[in-house]
CSV table of C-alpha atoms in Angstrom, one decimal:
chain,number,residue,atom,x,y,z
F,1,UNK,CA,56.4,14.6,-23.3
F,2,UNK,CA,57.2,16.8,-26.2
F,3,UNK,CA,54.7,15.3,-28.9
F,4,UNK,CA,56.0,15.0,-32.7
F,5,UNK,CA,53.9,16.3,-35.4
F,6,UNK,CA,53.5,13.6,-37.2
F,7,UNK,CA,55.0,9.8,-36.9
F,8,UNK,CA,53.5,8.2,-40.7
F,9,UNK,CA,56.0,6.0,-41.9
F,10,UNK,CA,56.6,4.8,-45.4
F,11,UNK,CA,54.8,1.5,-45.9
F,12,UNK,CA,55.2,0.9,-49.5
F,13,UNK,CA,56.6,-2.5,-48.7
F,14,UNK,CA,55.5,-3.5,-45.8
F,15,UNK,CA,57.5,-5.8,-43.4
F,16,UNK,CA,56.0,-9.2,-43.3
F,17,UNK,CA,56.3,-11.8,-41.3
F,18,UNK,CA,57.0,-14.7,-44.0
F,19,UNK,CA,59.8,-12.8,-45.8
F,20,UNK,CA,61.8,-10.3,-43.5
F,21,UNK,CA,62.4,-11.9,-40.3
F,22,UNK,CA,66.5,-12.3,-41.1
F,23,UNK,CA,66.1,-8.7,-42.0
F,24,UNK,CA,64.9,-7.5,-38.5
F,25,UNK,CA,67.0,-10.2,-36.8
F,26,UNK,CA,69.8,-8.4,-36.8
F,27,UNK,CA,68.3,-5.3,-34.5
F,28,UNK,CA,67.5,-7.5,-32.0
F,29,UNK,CA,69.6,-9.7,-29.2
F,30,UNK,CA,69.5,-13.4,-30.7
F,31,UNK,CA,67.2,-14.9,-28.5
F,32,UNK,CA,64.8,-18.3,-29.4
F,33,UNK,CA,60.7,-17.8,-29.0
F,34,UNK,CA,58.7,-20.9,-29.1
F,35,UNK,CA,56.2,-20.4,-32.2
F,36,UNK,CA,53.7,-22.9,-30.4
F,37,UNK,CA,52.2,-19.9,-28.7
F,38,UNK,CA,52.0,-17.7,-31.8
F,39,UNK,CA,54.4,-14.9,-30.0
F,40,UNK,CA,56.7,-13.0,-31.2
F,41,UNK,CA,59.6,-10.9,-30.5
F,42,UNK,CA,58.4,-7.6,-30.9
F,43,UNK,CA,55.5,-8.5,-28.2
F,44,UNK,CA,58.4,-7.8,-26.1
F,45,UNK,CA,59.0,-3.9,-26.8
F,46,UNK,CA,56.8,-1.9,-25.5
F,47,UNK,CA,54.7,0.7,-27.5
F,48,UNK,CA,52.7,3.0,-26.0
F,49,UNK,CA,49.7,5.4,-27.5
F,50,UNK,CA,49.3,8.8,-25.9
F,51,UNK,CA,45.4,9.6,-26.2
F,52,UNK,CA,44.2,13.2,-25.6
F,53,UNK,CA,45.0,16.7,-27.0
F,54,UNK,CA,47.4,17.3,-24.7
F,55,UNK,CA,48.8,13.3,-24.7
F,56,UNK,CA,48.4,13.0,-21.6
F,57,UNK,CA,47.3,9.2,-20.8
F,58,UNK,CA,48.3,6.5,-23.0
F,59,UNK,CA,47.8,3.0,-23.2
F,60,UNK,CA,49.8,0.1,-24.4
F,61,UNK,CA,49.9,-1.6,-27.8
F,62,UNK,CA,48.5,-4.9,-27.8
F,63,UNK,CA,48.6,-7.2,-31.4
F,64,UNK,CA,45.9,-9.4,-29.6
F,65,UNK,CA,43.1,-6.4,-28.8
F,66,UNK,CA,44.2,-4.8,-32.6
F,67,UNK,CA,43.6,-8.4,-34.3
F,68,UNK,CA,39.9,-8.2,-32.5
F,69,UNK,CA,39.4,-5.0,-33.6
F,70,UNK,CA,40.5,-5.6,-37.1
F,71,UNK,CA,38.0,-8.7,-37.0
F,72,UNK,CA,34.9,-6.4,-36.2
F,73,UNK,CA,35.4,-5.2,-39.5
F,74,UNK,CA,35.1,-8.0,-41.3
F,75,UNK,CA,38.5,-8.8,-41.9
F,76,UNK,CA,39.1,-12.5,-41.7
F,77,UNK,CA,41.1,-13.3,-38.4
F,78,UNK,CA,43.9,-14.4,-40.1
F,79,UNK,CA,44.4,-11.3,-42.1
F,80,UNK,CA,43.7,-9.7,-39.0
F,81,UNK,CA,46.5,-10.8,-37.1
F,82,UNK,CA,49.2,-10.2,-40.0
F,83,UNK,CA,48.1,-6.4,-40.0
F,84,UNK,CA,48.5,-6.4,-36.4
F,85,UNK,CA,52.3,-7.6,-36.6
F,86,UNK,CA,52.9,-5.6,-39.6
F,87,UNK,CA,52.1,-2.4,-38.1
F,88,UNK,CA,54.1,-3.1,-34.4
F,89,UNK,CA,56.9,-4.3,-36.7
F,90,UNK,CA,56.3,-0.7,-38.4
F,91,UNK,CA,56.3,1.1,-35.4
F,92,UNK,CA,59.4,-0.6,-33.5
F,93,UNK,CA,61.7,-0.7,-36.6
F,94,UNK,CA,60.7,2.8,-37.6
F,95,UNK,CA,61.8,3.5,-33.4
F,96,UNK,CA,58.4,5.2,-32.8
F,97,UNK,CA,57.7,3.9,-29.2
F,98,UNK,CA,55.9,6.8,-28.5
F,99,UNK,CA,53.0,7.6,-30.6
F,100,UNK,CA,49.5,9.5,-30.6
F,101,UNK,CA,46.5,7.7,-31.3
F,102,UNK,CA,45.7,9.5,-34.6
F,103,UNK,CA,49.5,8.6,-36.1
F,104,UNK,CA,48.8,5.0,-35.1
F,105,UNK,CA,45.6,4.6,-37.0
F,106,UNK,CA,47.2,6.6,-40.0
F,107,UNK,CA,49.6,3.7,-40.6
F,108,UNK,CA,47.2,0.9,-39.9
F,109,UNK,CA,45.0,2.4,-42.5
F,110,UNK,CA,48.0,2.3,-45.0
F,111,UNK,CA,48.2,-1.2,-44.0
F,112,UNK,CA,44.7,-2.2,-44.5
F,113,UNK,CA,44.7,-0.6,-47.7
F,114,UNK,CA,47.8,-2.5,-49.0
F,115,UNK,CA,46.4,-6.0,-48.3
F,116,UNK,CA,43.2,-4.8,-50.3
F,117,UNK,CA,41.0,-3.7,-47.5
F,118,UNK,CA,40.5,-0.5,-48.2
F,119,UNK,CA,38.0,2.5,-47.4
F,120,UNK,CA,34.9,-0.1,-46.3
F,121,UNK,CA,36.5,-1.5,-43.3
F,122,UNK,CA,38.5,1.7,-42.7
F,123,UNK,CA,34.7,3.5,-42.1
F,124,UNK,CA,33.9,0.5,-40.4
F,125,UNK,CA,37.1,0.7,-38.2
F,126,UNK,CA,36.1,4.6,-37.4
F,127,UNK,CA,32.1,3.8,-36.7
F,128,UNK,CA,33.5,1.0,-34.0
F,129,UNK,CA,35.8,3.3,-32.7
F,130,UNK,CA,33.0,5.4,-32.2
F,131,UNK,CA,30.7,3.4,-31.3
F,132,UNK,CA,32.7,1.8,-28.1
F,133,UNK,CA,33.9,5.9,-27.1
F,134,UNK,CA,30.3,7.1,-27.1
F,135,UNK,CA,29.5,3.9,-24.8
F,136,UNK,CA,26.4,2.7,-26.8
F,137,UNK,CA,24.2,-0.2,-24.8
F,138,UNK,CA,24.0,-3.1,-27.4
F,139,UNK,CA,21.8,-5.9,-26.7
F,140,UNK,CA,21.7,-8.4,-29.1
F,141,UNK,CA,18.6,-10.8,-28.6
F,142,UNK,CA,19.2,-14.7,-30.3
F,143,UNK,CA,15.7,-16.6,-29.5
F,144,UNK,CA,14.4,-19.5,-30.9
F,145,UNK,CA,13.6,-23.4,-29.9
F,146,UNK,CA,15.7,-26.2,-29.3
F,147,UNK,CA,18.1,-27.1,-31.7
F,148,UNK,CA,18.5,-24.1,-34.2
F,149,UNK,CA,21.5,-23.0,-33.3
F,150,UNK,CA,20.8,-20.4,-30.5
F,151,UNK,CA,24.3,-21.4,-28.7
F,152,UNK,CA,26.8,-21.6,-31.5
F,153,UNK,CA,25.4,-18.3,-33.4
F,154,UNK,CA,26.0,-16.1,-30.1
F,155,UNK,CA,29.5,-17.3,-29.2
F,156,UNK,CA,30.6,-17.0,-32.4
F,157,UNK,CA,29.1,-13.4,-33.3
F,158,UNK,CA,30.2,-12.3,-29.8
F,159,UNK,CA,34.1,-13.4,-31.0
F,160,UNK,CA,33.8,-11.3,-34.3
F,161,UNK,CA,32.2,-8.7,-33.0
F,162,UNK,CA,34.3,-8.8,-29.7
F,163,UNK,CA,31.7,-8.6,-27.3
F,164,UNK,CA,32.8,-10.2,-23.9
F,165,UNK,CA,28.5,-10.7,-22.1
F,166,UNK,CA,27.1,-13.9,-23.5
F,167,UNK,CA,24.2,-14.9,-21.5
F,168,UNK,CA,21.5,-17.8,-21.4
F,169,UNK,CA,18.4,-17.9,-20.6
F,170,UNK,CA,18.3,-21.0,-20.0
F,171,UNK,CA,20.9,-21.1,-16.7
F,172,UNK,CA,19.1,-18.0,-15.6
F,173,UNK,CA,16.1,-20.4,-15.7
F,174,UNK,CA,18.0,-22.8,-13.5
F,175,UNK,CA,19.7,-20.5,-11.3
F,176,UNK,CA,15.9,-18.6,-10.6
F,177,UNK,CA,14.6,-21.9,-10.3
F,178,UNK,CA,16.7,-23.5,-7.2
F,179,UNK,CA,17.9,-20.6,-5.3
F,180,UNK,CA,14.5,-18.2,-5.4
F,181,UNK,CA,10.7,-18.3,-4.8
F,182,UNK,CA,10.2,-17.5,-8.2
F,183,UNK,CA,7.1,-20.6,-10.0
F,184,UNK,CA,9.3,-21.9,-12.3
F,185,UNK,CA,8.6,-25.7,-13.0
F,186,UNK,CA,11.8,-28.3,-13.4
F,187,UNK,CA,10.1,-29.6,-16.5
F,188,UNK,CA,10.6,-27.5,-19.3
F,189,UNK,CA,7.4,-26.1,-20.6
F,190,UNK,CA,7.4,-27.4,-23.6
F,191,UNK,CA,7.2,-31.4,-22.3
F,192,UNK,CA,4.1,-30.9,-20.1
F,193,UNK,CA,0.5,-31.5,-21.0
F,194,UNK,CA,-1.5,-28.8,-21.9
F,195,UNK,CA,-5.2,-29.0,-22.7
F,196,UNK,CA,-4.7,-26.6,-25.7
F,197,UNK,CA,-2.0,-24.0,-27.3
F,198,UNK,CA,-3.2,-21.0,-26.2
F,199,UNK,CA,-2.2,-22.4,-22.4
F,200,UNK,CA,1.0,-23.4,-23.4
F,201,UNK,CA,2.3,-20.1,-25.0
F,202,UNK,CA,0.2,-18.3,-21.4
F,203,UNK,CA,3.0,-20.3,-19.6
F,204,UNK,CA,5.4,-19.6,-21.9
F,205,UNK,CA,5.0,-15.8,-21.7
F,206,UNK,CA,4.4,-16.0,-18.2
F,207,UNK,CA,8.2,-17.8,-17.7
F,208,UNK,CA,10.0,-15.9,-20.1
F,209,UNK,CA,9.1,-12.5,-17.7
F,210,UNK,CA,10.2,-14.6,-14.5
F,211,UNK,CA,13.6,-15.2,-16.3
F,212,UNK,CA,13.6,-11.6,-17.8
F,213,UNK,CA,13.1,-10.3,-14.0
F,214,UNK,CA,16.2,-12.6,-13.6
F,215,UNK,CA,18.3,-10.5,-16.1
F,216,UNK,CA,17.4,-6.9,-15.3
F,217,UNK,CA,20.6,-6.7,-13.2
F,218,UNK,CA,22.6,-7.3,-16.2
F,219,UNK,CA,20.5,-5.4,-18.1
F,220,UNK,CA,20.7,-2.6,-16.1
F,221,UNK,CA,24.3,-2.8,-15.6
F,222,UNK,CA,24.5,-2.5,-19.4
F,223,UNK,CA,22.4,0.2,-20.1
F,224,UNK,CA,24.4,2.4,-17.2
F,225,UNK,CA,27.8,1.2,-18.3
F,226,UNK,CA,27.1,1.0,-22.3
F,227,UNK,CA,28.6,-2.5,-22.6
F,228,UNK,CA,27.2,-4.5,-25.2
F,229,UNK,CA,25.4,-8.0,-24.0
F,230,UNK,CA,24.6,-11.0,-26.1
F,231,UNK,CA,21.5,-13.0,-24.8
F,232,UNK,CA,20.6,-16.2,-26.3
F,233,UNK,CA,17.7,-19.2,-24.9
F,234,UNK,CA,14.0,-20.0,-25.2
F,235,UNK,CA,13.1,-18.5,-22.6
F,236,UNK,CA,13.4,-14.9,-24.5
F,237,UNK,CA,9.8,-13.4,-25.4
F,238,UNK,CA,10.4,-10.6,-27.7
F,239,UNK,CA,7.3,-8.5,-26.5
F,240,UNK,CA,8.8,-7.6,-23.8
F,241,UNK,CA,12.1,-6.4,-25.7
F,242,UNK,CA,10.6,-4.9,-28.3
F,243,UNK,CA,8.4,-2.4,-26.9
F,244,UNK,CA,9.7,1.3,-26.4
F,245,UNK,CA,8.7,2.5,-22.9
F,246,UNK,CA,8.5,6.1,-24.5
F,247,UNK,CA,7.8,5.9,-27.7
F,248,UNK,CA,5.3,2.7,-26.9
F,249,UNK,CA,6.3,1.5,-30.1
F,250,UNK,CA,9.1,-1.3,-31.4
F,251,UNK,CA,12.3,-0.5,-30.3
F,252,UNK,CA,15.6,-1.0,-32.1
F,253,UNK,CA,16.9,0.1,-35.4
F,254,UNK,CA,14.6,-2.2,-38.1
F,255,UNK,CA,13.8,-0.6,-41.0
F,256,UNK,CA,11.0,-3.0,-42.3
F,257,UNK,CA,9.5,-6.3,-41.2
F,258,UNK,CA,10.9,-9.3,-42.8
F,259,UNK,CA,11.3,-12.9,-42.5
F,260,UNK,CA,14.8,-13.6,-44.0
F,261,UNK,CA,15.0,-16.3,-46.3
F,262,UNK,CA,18.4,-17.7,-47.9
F,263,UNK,CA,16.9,-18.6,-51.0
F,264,UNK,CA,15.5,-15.1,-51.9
F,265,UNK,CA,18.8,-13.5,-51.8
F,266,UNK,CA,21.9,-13.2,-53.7
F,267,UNK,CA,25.5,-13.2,-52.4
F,268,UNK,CA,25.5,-9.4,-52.8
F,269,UNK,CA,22.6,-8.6,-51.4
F,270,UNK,CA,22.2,-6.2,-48.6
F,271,UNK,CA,19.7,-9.4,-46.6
F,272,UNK,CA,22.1,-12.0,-46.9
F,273,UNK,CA,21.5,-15.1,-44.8
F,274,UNK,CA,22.3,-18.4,-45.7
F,275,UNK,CA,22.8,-21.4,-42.8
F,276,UNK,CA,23.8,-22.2,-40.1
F,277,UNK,CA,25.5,-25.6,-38.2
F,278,UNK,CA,22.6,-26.9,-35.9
F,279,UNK,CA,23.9,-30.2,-34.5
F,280,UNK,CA,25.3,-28.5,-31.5
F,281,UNK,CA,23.2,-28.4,-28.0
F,282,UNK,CA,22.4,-25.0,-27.0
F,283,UNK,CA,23.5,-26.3,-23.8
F,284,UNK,CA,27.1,-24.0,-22.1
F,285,UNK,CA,29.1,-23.6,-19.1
F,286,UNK,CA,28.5,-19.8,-19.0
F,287,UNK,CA,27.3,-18.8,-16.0
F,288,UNK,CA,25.1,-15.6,-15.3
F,289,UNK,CA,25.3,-13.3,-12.2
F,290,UNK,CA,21.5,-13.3,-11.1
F,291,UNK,CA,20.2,-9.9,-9.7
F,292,UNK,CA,16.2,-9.2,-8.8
F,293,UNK,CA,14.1,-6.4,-9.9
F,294,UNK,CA,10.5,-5.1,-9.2
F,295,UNK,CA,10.0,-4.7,-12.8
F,296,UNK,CA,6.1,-4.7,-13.8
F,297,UNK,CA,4.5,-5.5,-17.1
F,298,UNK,CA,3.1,-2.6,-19.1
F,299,UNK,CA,0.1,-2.5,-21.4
F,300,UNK,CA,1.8,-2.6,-24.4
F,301,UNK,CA,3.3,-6.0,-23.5
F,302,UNK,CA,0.4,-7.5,-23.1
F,303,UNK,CA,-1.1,-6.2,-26.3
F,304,UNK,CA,2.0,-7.2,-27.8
F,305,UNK,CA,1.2,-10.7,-26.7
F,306,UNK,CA,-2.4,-10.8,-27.7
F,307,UNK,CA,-1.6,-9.2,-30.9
F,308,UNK,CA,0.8,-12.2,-31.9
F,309,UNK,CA,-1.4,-15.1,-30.0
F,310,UNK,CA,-4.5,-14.1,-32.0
F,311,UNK,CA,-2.1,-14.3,-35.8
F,312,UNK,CA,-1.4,-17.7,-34.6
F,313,UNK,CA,-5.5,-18.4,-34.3
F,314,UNK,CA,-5.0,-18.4,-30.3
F,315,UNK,CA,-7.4,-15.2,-29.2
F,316,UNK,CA,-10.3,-17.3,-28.1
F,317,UNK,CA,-9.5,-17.9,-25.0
F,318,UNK,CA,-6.7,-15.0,-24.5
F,319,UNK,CA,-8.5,-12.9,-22.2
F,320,UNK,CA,-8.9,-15.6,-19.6
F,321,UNK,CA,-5.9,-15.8,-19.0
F,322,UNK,CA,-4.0,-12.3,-19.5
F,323,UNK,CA,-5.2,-12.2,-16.0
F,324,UNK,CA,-3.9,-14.8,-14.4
F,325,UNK,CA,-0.3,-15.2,-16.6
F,326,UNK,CA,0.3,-11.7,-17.7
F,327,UNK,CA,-0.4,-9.4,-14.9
F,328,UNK,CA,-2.2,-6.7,-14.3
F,329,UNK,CA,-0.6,-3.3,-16.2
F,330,UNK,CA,2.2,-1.9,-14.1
F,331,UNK,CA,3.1,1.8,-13.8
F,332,UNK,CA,6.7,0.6,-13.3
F,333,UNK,CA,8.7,1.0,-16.5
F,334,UNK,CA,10.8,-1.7,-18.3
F,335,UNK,CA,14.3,-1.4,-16.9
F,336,UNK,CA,15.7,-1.8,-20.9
F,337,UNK,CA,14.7,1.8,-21.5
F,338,UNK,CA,16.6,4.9,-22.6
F,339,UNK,CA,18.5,6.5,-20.3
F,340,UNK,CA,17.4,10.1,-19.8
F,341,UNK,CA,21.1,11.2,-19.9
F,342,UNK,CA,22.7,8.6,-22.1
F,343,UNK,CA,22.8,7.4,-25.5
F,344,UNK,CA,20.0,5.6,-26.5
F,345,UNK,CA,20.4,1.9,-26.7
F,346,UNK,CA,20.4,-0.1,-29.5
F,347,UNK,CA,18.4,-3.4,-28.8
F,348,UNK,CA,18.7,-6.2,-31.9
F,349,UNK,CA,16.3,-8.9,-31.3
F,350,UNK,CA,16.6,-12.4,-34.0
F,351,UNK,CA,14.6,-14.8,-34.1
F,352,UNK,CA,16.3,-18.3,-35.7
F,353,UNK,CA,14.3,-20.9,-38.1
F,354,UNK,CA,14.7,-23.5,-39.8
F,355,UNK,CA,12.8,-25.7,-42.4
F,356,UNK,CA,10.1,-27.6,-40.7
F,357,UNK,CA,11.1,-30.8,-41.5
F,358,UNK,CA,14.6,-30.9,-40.7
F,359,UNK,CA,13.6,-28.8,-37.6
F,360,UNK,CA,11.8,-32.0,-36.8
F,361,UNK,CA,14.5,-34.7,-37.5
F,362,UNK,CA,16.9,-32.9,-35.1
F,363,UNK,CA,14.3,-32.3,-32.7
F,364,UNK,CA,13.6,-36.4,-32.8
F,365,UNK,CA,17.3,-36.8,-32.5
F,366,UNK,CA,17.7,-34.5,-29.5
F,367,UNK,CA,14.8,-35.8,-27.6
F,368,UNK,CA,15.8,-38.6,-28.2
F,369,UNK,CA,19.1,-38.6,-26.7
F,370,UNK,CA,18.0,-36.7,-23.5
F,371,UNK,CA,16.5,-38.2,-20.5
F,372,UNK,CA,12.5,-36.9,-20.0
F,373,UNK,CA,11.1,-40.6,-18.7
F,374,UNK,CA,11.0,-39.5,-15.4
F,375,UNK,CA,10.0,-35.7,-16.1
F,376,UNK,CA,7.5,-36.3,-18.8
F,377,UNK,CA,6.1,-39.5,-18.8
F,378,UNK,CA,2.7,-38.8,-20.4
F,379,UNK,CA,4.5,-37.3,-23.5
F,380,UNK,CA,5.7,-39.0,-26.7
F,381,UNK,CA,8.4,-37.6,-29.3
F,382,UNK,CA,5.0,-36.1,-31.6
F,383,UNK,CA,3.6,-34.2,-28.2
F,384,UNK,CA,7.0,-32.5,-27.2
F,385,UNK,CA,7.8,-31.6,-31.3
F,386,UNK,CA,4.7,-29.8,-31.3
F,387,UNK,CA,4.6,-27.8,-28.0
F,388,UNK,CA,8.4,-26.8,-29.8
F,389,UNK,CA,6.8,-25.8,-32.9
F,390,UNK,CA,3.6,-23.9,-31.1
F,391,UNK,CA,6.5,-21.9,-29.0
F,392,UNK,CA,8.6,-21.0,-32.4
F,393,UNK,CA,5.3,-20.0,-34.3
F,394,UNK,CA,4.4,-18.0,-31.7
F,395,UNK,CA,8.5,-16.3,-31.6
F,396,UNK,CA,8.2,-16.3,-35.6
F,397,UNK,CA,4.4,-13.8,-34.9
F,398,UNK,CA,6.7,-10.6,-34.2
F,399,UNK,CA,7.6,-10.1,-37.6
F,400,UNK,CA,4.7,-7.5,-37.7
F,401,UNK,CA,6.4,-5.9,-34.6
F,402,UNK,CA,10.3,-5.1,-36.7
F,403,UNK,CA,11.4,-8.6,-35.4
F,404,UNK,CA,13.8,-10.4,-38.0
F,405,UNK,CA,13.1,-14.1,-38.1
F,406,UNK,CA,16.3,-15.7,-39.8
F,407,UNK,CA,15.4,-19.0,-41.9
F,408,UNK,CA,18.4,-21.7,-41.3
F,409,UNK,CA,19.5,-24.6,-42.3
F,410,UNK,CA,22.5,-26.7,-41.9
F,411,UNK,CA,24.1,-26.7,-45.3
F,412,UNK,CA,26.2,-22.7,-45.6
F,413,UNK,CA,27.0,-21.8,-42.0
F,414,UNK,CA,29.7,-19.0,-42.8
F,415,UNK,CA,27.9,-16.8,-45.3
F,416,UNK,CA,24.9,-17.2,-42.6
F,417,UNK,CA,27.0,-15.6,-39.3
F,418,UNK,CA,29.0,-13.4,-42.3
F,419,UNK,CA,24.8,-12.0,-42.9
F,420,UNK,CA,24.3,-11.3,-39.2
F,421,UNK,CA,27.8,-9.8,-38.5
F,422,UNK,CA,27.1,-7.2,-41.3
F,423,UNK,CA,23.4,-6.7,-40.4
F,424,UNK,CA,24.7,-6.0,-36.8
F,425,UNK,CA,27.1,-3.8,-38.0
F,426,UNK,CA,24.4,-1.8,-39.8
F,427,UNK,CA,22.3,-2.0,-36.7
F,428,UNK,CA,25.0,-0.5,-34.3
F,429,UNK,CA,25.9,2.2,-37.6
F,430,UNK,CA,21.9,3.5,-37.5
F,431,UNK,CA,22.1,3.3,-34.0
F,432,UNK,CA,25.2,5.8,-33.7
F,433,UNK,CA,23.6,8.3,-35.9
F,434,UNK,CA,20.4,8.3,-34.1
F,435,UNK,CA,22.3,9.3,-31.2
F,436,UNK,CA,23.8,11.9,-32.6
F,437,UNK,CA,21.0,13.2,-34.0
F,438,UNK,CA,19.4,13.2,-30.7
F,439,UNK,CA,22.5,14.9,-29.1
F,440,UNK,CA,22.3,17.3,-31.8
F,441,UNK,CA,18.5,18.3,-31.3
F,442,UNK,CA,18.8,18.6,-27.6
């Protein structure tokens, strides 16, 4: 294919949907398209990108794919899909069917820039681009109790962000639970008796590593593939995500600890969080492929968990039991660990919060609703609340450790997952450079 030099058409008025379909009508065979769908006619021509230096492998234009793309950026989806019309309009009315990869983004930029969107989400646009070329592991950690919004936050940051791996903890839990050998209990931990807290959060700790054992298949998978993953539940104990097998230090890309609260922060801010919609169960149909691993427990987890047990006035009786919950240290190395060859992975863990009192009401409401008589009898609404609470104090101790603890509430939900997008988006920007940096020294 003999390849033009360059394909950038005019878009000083752009060809919109709203106002120029007679216009374009008459280039095209009169045929009727159902709007239901949201299709249109020029999904039916064909445009394809030659990638390369020598152009030769292409792919085909898709509005749908472009739209996602367009959303990473912070572009609202709506906007989002017009650009993504505008420019195949461009492209098929203009008769460039064949076009190379750098052409194509030349006009979407001219696009961008004429519905005010401008070099911000163009750089964003390029660091994505980049970011899904170099094939850089993303694993984005969402842990918290019951009822804070664990469920709705992941889903919907894994739809702007267009990340396709959303899993839970909590039907690993399950799925470990009646198909393996592993000592998981069918009561939840948090609505048995314990004689104190300290024994609750051993148990805790001790589960979370059964489930985590659960998801090193995945994890490994993403760390060899570099496909981002989303993992959201209770059953997610940050020390053993945070620690650096290497560097035996908290991994990631936080720049300072901080426990984010929406009230300290203006709408400009860099730490913007606001709310978020809790009165959904965290509760899914996704399901999880299950894969085992050997993986041990290294020293630095259980410091990690003595460390945050003994902020939370839990240290007297910690050693007692690092023996029998935690494991003896492990030479085996966490499977969520650099690759020696490959980019070093980015790994996000947030923790969600809300204020203690509404935390309570919906926790009252949820109990409430669910069944537990048969499961829990000993227990009353006050005994489960605070076995919920001693687990989220417990999540909330990592702040020391780089963790982010986001405080919620149910009031401003979009400027809350509009915060996480663009603190993600930061993340996975620090995370790129680092990697280059690295390449760069080596």
């Amino acid at each position: 294919m003999k390849k033009e030099k360059e394909k950038i058409v005019n878009v000083a008025s752009p060809v919109s949907g709203e106002d120029s379909d007679d216009k374009q009508r008459s280039s095209f065979p009169s045929v009727r398209f159902s709007s239901r769908n949201g299709s249109s006619k020029y999904d039916f021509v064909k445009v394809k990108v030659w990638l390369g230096d020598n152009a030769d492998h292409y792919y085909v234009l898709s509005r749908f794919l472009l739209s996602r793309m367009l959303t990473v950026t912070k572009i609202p989806n709506h906007v989002a899909i017009k650009i993504a019309l505008e420019l195949k309009k461009l492209l098929i009315d203009n008769s460039l069917l064949d076009v190379s990869q750098s052409d194509l983004e030349a006009n979407l930029f001219k696009l961008m820039e004429r519905r005010g969107y401008g070099e911000e989400y163009i750089n964003r646009y390029k660091m994505m681009t980049r970011f899904h070329h170099q094939r850089v592991p993303l694993v984005i950690l969402v842990c918290g109790t019951a009822c804070v919004g664990k469920s709705t936050i992941a889903t919907l940051l894994a739809q702007r962000l267009n990340l396709p791996n959303v899993l839970q903890t909590d039907m690993v839990y399950e799925l470990l639970r009646t198909s393996t050998d592993a000592p998981l209990a069918s009561t939840p931990v948090w609505a048995r008796d314990f004689s104190s807290s300290e024994e609750l959060i051993t148990e805790f700790c001790r589960e979370c590593r059964v489930v985590r054992k659960g998801l090193a298949g995945d994890l490994k998978k993403a760390m060899k593939d570099g496909k981002p993953i989303i993992i959201e539940g209770i059953h997610l104990d940050p020390s053993i995500y945070l620690v650096d097998d290497e560097n035996k230090s908290p991994s990631g890309v936080h720049s300072e600890n901080k426990v984010i609260n929406p009230a300290s922060v203006d709408d400009n801010a860099t730490i913007q969080v606001n709310d978020i919609d809790v009165g959904i169960s965290d509760a899914s149909n996704d399901a999880s492929r299950i894969l085992s691993s050997n993986e041990g427990v290294s020293t630095d987890q259980v410091d990690a968990v003595s460390n945050s047990m003994a902020s939370m006035g839990l240290i007297e009786s910690i050693s007692e039991h690092k023996g029998v919950s935690l494991g003896e240290p492990e030479t085996d190395k966490p499977t969520i660990s650099k690759a020696k060859s490959g980019p070093k992975p980015i790994i996000v863990p947030i923790v969600l919060k809300m204020a203690e009192f509404d935390h309570k009401a919906l926790l009252e409401e949820w109990i409430t609703a669910r069944t537990f008589n048969d499961k829990c009898p000993d227990l009353d609404n006050e005994k489960l609340v605070a076995n919920l609470k001693t687990i989220q104090d417990y999540l909330c101790s990592f702040t020391s450790q780089g963790l982010n603890v986001v405080n919620v509430s149910a009031t401003t939900f979009h400027q809350t997952l509009d915060w996480l997008h663009g603190y993600l988006l930061q993340c996975i920007e620090k995370g790129i450079k680092e990697n280059v940096t690295q390449v760069a020294a080596a």
